[in-house]
Coordinates of C-alpha atoms (C1' of nucleotides) in Angstrom, one line a residue:
Chain R
X4 CA -25.8 90.8 -0.1
X5 CA -26.4 91.5 3.5
X6 CA -26.4 87.8 4.4
X7 CA -22.8 87.1 3.4
X8 CA -21.6 90.2 5.1
X9 CA -23.7 90.7 8.2
X10 CA -22.6 93.0 11.0
X11 CA -19.5 91.3 12.4
X12 CA -20.0 89.5 15.7
X13 CA -16.9 90.8 17.5
X14 CA -15.8 94.4 17.5
X15 CA -13.4 96.3 19.6
X16 CA -13.8 99.8 20.9
X17 CA -11.0 102.0 22.3
X18 CA -11.3 104.7 24.9
X19 CA -8.3 106.9 24.5
X20 CA -7.5 109.3 27.3
X21 CA -5.3 112.3 27.5
X22 CA -4.8 115.1 29.9
X23 CA -5.0 118.7 28.7
X24 CA -6.1 120.9 31.5
X25 CA -8.7 118.3 32.2
X26 CA -9.2 114.6 31.5
X27 CA -10.2 114.2 27.9
X28 CA -11.1 111.3 25.7
X29 CA -11.2 110.9 22.0
X30 CA -14.5 110.6 20.2
X31 CA -15.2 110.4 16.5
X32 CA -17.9 112.4 15.0
X33 CA -20.5 110.5 13.1
X34 CA -24.3 110.5 13.3
X35 CA -23.6 110.7 16.9
X36 CA -20.2 110.9 18.6
X37 CA -18.7 107.5 19.0
X38 CA -15.6 105.6 20.1
X39 CA -13.1 104.3 17.5
X40 CA -14.1 100.7 16.7
X41 CA -13.0 98.0 14.4
X42 CA -14.3 94.6 13.5
X43 CA -12.2 91.6 14.5
X44 CA -10.8 90.2 11.3
X45 CA -9.4 86.8 10.3
X46 CA -6.1 86.0 11.9
X47 CA -6.2 89.0 14.1
X48 CA -6.0 89.1 17.8
X49 CA -8.3 91.3 19.9
X50 CA -5.5 93.6 20.9
X51 CA -4.2 94.2 17.4
X52 CA -7.8 94.8 16.3
X53 CA -8.1 97.5 19.0
X54 CA -4.8 99.0 18.0
X55 CA -6.0 99.1 14.4
X56 CA -9.2 100.8 15.5
X57 CA -7.1 103.5 17.2
X58 CA -4.7 103.9 14.3
X59 CA -7.4 104.2 11.7
X60 CA -9.2 106.8 13.7
X61 CA -6.3 108.8 14.9
X62 CA -3.0 107.7 13.5
X63 CA -1.8 107.0 17.0
X64 CA 0.5 103.9 17.2
X65 CA 2.7 102.3 19.8
X66 CA 0.3 102.8 22.7
X67 CA -0.2 100.5 25.6
X68 CA -3.7 99.2 25.6
X69 CA -5.5 97.4 28.4
X70 CA -8.6 95.4 28.0
X71 CA -11.5 96.9 30.0
X72 CA -14.7 94.8 29.7
X73 CA -16.8 93.1 27.1
X74 CA -20.2 94.4 26.5
X75 CA -23.3 93.0 24.8
X76 CA -24.1 94.7 21.6
X77 CA -27.2 96.7 22.5
X78 CA -29.6 95.0 20.1
X79 CA -30.4 91.4 20.8
X80 CA -28.0 89.9 18.3
X81 CA -25.2 87.6 19.5
X82 CA -22.5 90.2 19.1
X83 CA -20.1 91.7 21.6
X84 CA -17.9 94.8 21.9
X85 CA -14.6 94.2 23.6
X86 CA -13.4 97.5 25.0
X87 CA -9.9 98.7 25.6
X88 CA -8.5 101.9 27.1
X89 CA -5.3 103.7 26.6
X90 CA -3.5 106.8 27.9
X91 CA -1.4 109.1 25.8
X92 CA 0.4 112.4 26.2
X93 CA -1.6 115.2 24.6
X94 CA 1.0 116.3 22.2
X95 CA 1.7 112.8 20.9
X96 CA -1.6 112.6 19.0
X97 CA -2.3 114.6 15.9
X98 CA -6.1 114.4 15.7
X99 CA -7.2 114.8 12.2
X100 CA -9.9 117.4 12.4
X101 CA -12.4 115.4 10.4
X102 CA -11.8 112.1 12.3
X103 CA -11.6 112.6 16.0
X104 CA -11.7 115.2 18.7
X105 CA -10.7 115.5 22.3
X106 CA -13.7 115.8 24.5
X107 CA -13.7 116.8 28.2
X108 CA -14.7 113.7 30.1
X109 CA -16.8 115.8 32.5
X110 CA -18.9 117.2 29.7
X111 CA -19.6 114.3 27.3
X112 CA -22.0 114.8 24.4
X113 CA -24.6 112.3 23.4
X114 CA -22.7 109.3 22.5
X115 CA -23.7 106.4 20.2
X116 CA -26.2 103.8 21.4
X117 CA -24.6 101.5 24.0
X118 CA -21.3 103.3 24.2
X119 CA -22.1 105.4 27.2
X120 CA -21.5 102.5 29.6
X121 CA -18.2 101.8 27.9
X122 CA -17.0 105.3 28.5
X123 CA -18.2 105.2 32.1
X124 CA -16.5 101.9 32.8
X125 CA -13.2 103.3 31.4
X126 CA -13.3 106.4 33.5
X127 CA -14.0 104.4 36.7
X128 CA -11.2 102.0 35.9
X129 CA -8.7 104.7 35.2
X130 CA -9.3 106.4 38.5
X131 CA -9.2 103.1 40.4
X132 CA -6.1 101.9 38.7
X133 CA -4.2 105.2 39.2
X134 CA -4.3 104.4 42.9
X135 CA -2.3 101.3 42.8
X136 CA -0.5 101.1 39.4
X137 CA 2.1 103.4 37.9
X138 CA 0.1 104.4 34.9
X139 CA 0.1 108.2 35.4
X140 CA 3.4 108.3 33.5
X141 CA 1.6 107.3 30.4
X142 CA 0.1 110.7 30.2
X143 CA 3.5 112.4 30.2
X144 CA 6.3 112.8 27.9
X145 CA 9.5 110.8 28.3
X146 CA 10.9 113.4 30.7
X147 CA 8.6 115.2 33.1
X148 CA 8.6 117.3 36.2
X149 CA 7.2 116.2 39.5
X150 CA 4.7 119.1 39.2
X151 CA 3.4 117.7 36.0
X152 CA 3.1 114.3 37.5
X153 CA 1.3 115.7 40.5
X154 CA -1.3 117.4 38.3
X155 CA -2.1 114.2 36.6
X156 CA -3.0 112.7 39.9
X157 CA -4.9 115.8 40.9
X158 CA -6.9 116.0 37.7
X159 CA -7.9 112.4 37.7
X160 CA -8.5 112.1 41.4
X161 CA -10.3 115.5 41.4
X162 CA -8.6 116.8 44.5
X163 CA -5.5 118.7 45.3
X164 CA -2.6 116.8 46.9
X165 CA 0.0 117.9 49.3
X166 CA 3.2 118.6 47.5
X167 CA 5.6 117.3 50.1
X168 CA 3.6 114.1 50.8
X169 CA 3.3 113.5 47.1
X170 CA 7.0 113.8 46.5
X171 CA 7.8 111.6 49.3
X172 CA 5.4 109.0 48.1
X173 CA 6.8 109.1 44.6
X174 CA 10.4 108.9 45.8
X175 CA 9.5 105.9 48.0
X176 CA 8.0 104.1 45.0
X177 CA 11.4 104.1 43.4
X178 CA 9.9 104.3 40.0
X179 CA 11.7 107.5 39.0
X180 CA 15.1 108.4 37.9
X181 CA 16.3 111.9 38.3
X182 CA 18.0 113.3 35.2
X183 CA 20.5 116.1 35.0
X184 CA 18.2 118.2 32.9
X185 CA 15.9 120.8 34.1
X186 CA 13.0 122.5 32.5
X187 CA 12.4 126.2 32.7
X188 CA 8.8 127.1 32.3
X189 CA 8.0 130.6 33.3
X190 CA 9.1 133.1 35.9
X191 CA 10.1 130.7 38.6
X192 CA 12.8 128.3 39.5
X193 CA 13.4 125.6 36.9
X194 CA 12.2 122.1 37.7
X195 CA 14.3 118.9 37.7
X196 CA 13.2 116.4 35.0
X197 CA 12.6 112.8 35.8
X198 CA 12.1 109.7 33.8
X199 CA 10.6 106.3 34.5
X200 CA 13.1 103.9 35.9
X201 CA 12.2 100.8 33.8
X202 CA 11.3 101.4 30.2
X203 CA 7.7 102.7 30.0
X204 CA 5.0 100.1 29.4
X205 CA 4.0 101.8 26.2
X206 CA 5.0 100.5 22.8
Chain L
X7 CA -24.7 71.5 7.2
X8 CA -21.5 72.8 8.6
X9 CA -21.7 76.1 6.8
X10 CA -25.0 77.3 8.3
X11 CA -23.8 76.2 11.7
X12 CA -20.1 77.1 11.9
X13 CA -18.3 77.4 15.2
X14 CA -20.0 80.2 16.9
X15 CA -17.9 83.4 17.1
X16 CA -18.7 84.2 20.8
X17 CA -18.6 81.8 23.6
X18 CA -18.5 82.1 27.3
X19 CA -16.5 80.0 29.8
X20 CA -17.0 79.8 33.5
X21 CA -14.4 79.1 36.2
X22 CA -16.4 78.0 39.2
X23 CA -14.5 77.9 42.4
X24 CA -15.2 76.3 45.7
X25 CA -13.3 75.6 48.9
X26 CA -13.1 72.1 50.2
X27 CA -9.9 71.7 52.2
X28 CA -8.2 73.6 49.4
X29 CA -9.2 75.9 46.6
X30 CA -10.9 73.8 43.9
X31 CA -12.4 74.5 40.5
X32 CA -14.9 72.7 38.4
X33 CA -13.7 71.0 35.2
X34 CA -15.6 68.9 32.8
X35 CA -14.1 65.7 31.4
X36 CA -14.0 65.5 27.7
X37 CA -11.1 64.7 25.3
X38 CA -9.2 66.8 27.8
X39 CA -10.5 68.5 30.9
X40 CA -12.2 71.7 30.0
X41 CA -14.2 74.6 31.5
X42 CA -18.0 74.7 31.1
X43 CA -18.7 76.8 28.0
X44 CA -21.7 77.9 26.0
X45 CA -22.2 79.7 22.7
X46 CA -23.8 83.1 22.8
X47 CA -27.3 82.7 21.3
X48 CA -29.7 85.1 19.8
X49 CA -31.3 87.5 22.2
X50 CA -29.1 86.3 25.0
X51 CA -26.8 88.5 27.1
X52 CA -23.2 87.4 27.9
X53 CA -24.0 86.9 31.5
X54 CA -27.0 84.7 30.9
X55 CA -25.0 82.8 28.5
X56 CA -22.4 82.1 31.1
X57 CA -25.0 81.2 33.6
X58 CA -26.4 78.7 31.1
X59 CA -23.0 77.2 30.6
X60 CA -22.7 76.7 34.3
X61 CA -26.3 75.4 34.7
X62 CA -25.9 72.9 31.8
X63 CA -22.7 71.5 33.2
X64 CA -23.5 71.4 36.9
X65 CA -27.1 72.3 37.6
X66 CA -25.8 75.2 39.7
X67 CA -28.1 78.3 39.5
X68 CA -28.4 81.6 41.3
X69 CA -24.7 82.2 41.5
X70 CA -23.1 85.6 41.3
X71 CA -20.9 85.7 38.2
X72 CA -18.2 88.2 37.4
X73 CA -16.6 88.8 34.1
X74 CA -13.0 88.1 34.0
X75 CA -11.4 88.7 30.6
X76 CA -12.0 88.1 27.0
X77 CA -9.6 85.8 25.2
X78 CA -8.8 85.2 21.6
X79 CA -9.9 81.8 20.5
X80 CA -6.6 79.9 20.1
X81 CA -6.8 79.3 16.4
X82 CA -6.7 82.3 14.1
X83 CA -10.4 82.6 13.5
X84 CA -12.2 85.8 14.6
X85 CA -13.7 84.2 17.6
X86 CA -13.5 85.1 21.3
X87 CA -14.1 83.5 24.6
X88 CA -15.6 85.7 27.3
X89 CA -14.7 84.3 30.6
X90 CA -16.5 84.6 33.9
X91 CA -15.8 83.3 37.4
X92 CA -18.0 82.4 40.3
X93 CA -17.7 81.2 43.9
X94 CA -20.0 78.7 45.6
X95 CA -20.1 76.9 48.8
X96 CA -19.0 73.3 48.3
X97 CA -22.2 71.7 49.4
X98 CA -24.3 73.8 47.2
X99 CA -23.3 72.0 44.1
X100 CA -24.3 68.5 43.2
X101 CA -21.7 67.6 40.7
X102 CA -23.1 65.0 38.4
X103 CA -20.3 62.4 38.2
X104 CA -20.3 62.2 34.4
X105 CA -20.4 66.0 33.9
X106 CA -18.0 67.8 36.2
X107 CA -15.5 67.3 38.9
X108 CA -13.8 69.5 41.5
X109 CA -10.1 69.7 40.9
X110 CA -7.6 71.1 43.2
X111 CA -6.4 74.4 41.8
X112 CA -2.8 73.6 42.8
X113 CA -2.7 70.4 40.8
X114 CA -4.4 71.0 37.6
X115 CA -4.5 68.3 34.9
X116 CA -3.9 69.1 31.3
X117 CA -6.6 71.3 30.2
X118 CA -8.1 72.0 26.8
X119 CA -6.2 74.1 24.3
X120 CA -6.3 77.8 25.2
X121 CA -8.0 77.4 28.5
X122 CA -5.0 77.3 30.7
X123 CA -4.6 81.1 30.6
X124 CA -8.3 81.5 31.5
X125 CA -7.8 79.4 34.6
X126 CA -4.7 81.2 35.6
X127 CA -6.3 84.6 35.1
X128 CA -9.2 83.5 37.3
X129 CA -6.9 82.3 40.1
X130 CA -5.0 85.6 40.1
X131 CA -8.1 87.7 40.1
X132 CA -9.7 85.7 42.9
X133 CA -6.7 86.2 45.2
X134 CA -6.4 89.9 44.3
X135 CA -10.0 90.6 44.8
X136 CA -10.2 88.9 48.1
X137 CA -8.0 91.6 49.5
X138 CA -10.3 94.5 48.8
X139 CA -13.8 93.1 48.3
X140 CA -16.1 91.1 50.5
X141 CA -16.3 88.1 48.4
X142 CA -15.0 85.4 50.7
X143 CA -18.6 85.0 52.0
X144 CA -19.6 83.6 48.7
X145 CA -17.8 80.4 49.6
X146 CA -19.7 80.0 52.8
X147 CA -23.2 79.1 53.7
X148 CA -25.7 81.6 54.8
X149 CA -24.5 81.4 58.4
X150 CA -20.9 80.7 59.2
X151 CA -18.4 81.0 62.0
X152 CA -15.4 83.3 62.1
X153 CA -13.2 80.3 62.0
X154 CA -14.6 79.2 58.7
X155 CA -14.3 82.7 57.3
X156 CA -10.7 82.9 58.4
X157 CA -9.8 79.6 56.7
X158 CA -11.2 80.9 53.4
X159 CA -8.7 83.7 53.6
X160 CA -5.9 81.5 54.6
X161 CA -6.5 79.0 51.9
X162 CA -6.7 81.5 49.1
X163 CA -4.0 83.7 50.5
X164 CA -1.8 80.6 51.2
X165 CA -0.7 81.9 54.6
X166 CA -1.9 81.6 58.2
X167 CA -3.5 84.7 59.7
X168 CA -3.5 85.9 63.3
X169 CA -6.9 85.1 64.8
X170 CA -7.2 88.2 66.9
X171 CA -6.2 90.6 64.2
X172 CA -8.4 88.8 61.7
X173 CA -11.4 89.1 64.0
X174 CA -10.8 92.8 64.7
X175 CA -10.5 93.5 61.0
X176 CA -13.8 91.7 60.2
X177 CA -15.5 93.5 63.1
X178 CA -14.2 96.8 61.8
X179 CA -15.6 96.1 58.3
X180 CA -19.1 96.0 59.7
X181 CA -20.1 93.5 57.1
X182 CA -21.2 90.9 59.6
X183 CA -24.2 90.5 61.9
X184 CA -23.9 88.3 64.9
X185 CA -26.7 85.8 65.2
X186 CA -28.0 84.1 68.3
X187 CA -27.2 80.7 67.0
X188 CA -24.1 78.7 67.6
X189 CA -22.6 75.8 65.9
X190 CA -21.1 72.9 67.9
X191 CA -18.6 71.1 65.8
X192 CA -16.5 68.8 67.7
X193 CA -14.9 68.6 71.1
X194 CA -14.6 72.3 71.8
X195 CA -16.5 75.3 72.6
X196 CA -19.4 76.1 70.2
X197 CA -18.8 78.9 67.8
X198 CA -21.1 81.9 67.2
X199 CA -22.7 82.1 63.8
X200 CA -22.6 85.2 61.7
X201 CA -24.3 86.3 58.6
X202 CA -23.6 89.0 56.0
X203 CA -25.2 92.3 56.9
X204 CA -26.6 93.2 53.5
X205 CA -28.2 90.4 51.4
X206 CA -25.5 88.4 49.8
X207 CA -24.5 89.4 46.3
X208 CA -25.4 86.0 45.0
X209 CA -28.8 85.3 43.2
Chain S
dA17 C1' 10.8 144.2 44.0
dC18 C1' 7.6 141.0 43.2
dA19 C1' 5.1 137.1 41.4
dA20 C1' 5.1 132.2 40.7
dA21 C1' 6.3 127.5 40.9
dA22 C1' 10.2 124.4 42.8
dG23 C1' 12.0 122.4 46.5
dT24 C1' 12.5 120.6 51.5
dG25 C1' 11.3 118.0 57.3
dT26 C1' 8.9 117.3 61.3
dT27 C1' 5.0 116.1 64.2
dC28 C1' 0.9 113.8 65.0
dC29 C1' -2.3 110.3 64.4
dT30 C1' -4.2 106.1 62.7
dG31 C1' -4.1 101.6 61.4
dT32 C1' -1.4 97.2 61.3
dT33 C1' 1.4 93.8 63.5
dA34 C1' 3.0 90.7 67.0
dC35 C1' 1.9 88.1 70.8
dA36 C1' -0.4 84.4 75.2
dC37 C1' -3.9 82.9 77.8
dC38 C1' -8.7 81.3 79.4
dC39 C1' -13.3 79.0 77.8
dA40 C1' -16.6 75.6 76.6
dT41 C1' -17.2 71.3 74.8
dG42 C1' -16.6 66.0 73.4
dT43 C1' -14.4 61.8 74.4
Chain D
dA12 C1' -8.3 64.8 82.5
dC13 C1' -7.1 66.2 78.3
dA14 C1' -7.4 67.6 73.6
dT15 C1' -9.6 70.8 70.4
dG16 C1' -10.9 75.0 68.3
dG17 C1' -13.4 79.4 70.2
dG18 C1' -12.8 83.6 72.1
dT19 C1' -10.4 88.0 74.0
dG20 C1' -6.7 92.9 74.8
dT21 C1' -2.4 95.5 74.7
dA22 C1' 2.0 97.3 73.4
dA23 C1' 5.3 98.5 69.6
dC24 C1' 5.7 100.1 65.0
dA25 C1' 5.0 101.8 60.4
dG26 C1' 2.8 104.5 57.1
dG27 C1' -0.2 108.5 56.0
dA28 C1' -1.9 113.3 56.9
dA29 C1' -1.2 118.0 58.2
dC30 C1' 1.5 121.8 57.9
dA31 C1' 5.3 126.8 56.3
dC32 C1' 9.1 128.5 54.7
dT33 C1' 13.3 129.2 51.4
dT34 C1' 15.0 129.0 46.5
dT35 C1' 15.4 130.3 41.8
dT36 C1' 13.8 132.4 38.0
dG37 C1' 11.2 136.0 34.6
dT38 C1' 9.3 140.4 34.2

DNA sequence: ACAAAAGTGTTCCTGTTACACCCATGT
DNA sequence: ACATGGGTGTAACAGGAACACTTTTGT
């Protein structure tokens, strides 16, 4: 019975970003590639719905989601897609091979009808927000080096940054706590590890 | 027949701002005060729906709307309210006495269930966006004086600004064209009138 | 010894702030 | 004549950009 179970009028879609050499986002393979989505259920808020979409597609939980924009569903029906985006460290997600894959944001495949603008909107917002909000940390593990942090900015901003100016700026922001630990990662001096001062916005 | 016409799952709400001594927004008197809303119809985009909400409540047309945020409907049902905001010059709107009224944003009455956060969100966004986007002009007529423009900033930012610095900043932004006209408005020197360089974003 | 990333200060320049007086008009 | 808002420049300051070398490790 199509009539009693029509396409649901409100769905959420999630653009999940990570950084692994480059900025990547998670797409699910179907007829075409598409974003994880879910239909808004009874007694469910939009944000939980988006979290569910993400969990069902990837198993990722405890991520900080931010609402992006609400789009018309591409056909004329009175339906909408409420989009969210989220940032995760690469190694925090176990992508189940059948379900989702990390795709380089600079080389996107053909994506389901109407979802291209969602992805574009998410990329723009991410780059814009990085400039004024401390969100880069969400790409990193609990402890991280300043070099790692700097590459996040360089990858998303698509330009190299001056190391000394970058470090000064970060120090001035007072977001970071220096830990006692260091990380040795190759044939060079070990790097101090830092963590975010106030508990991370994730979870 | 309630069942064939249940509460629609997607509605839009519009927060219409103006400036008249203070920052005001348009509310409609019902059981409680509420924002203009409309249900998303067949073959109708979200933005047209919001424009319709506004037109039905106030007769205002040709306004530039920007999407704000999408809220859960306050009961548990899978419905959402997609909110928009817009800015208009005070004298451009003829509020029909029965339908809507301009309410000082600093002294809001009790507002319909679930709409308080929408209004709060709109006020925040307006103040934030004023800092980095040329939207103050939307409160003003086609031609305006620098004094008028400055009061818009002062009213929304809630602090007085230095006249010379303000004018320098505006000049540097190159958004304005000086006209030949002046406006004489009281017992003082007449003010030069300016207009926005590129056609205003409204309409 | 060498390669590779970590770490560290100073100078210059640009943009922002603070500030006081004359001008044109209406009453 | 006086009250009112319109109009103008300069000096101090702060924040951002450019820039090179030493340190510690692995091989």
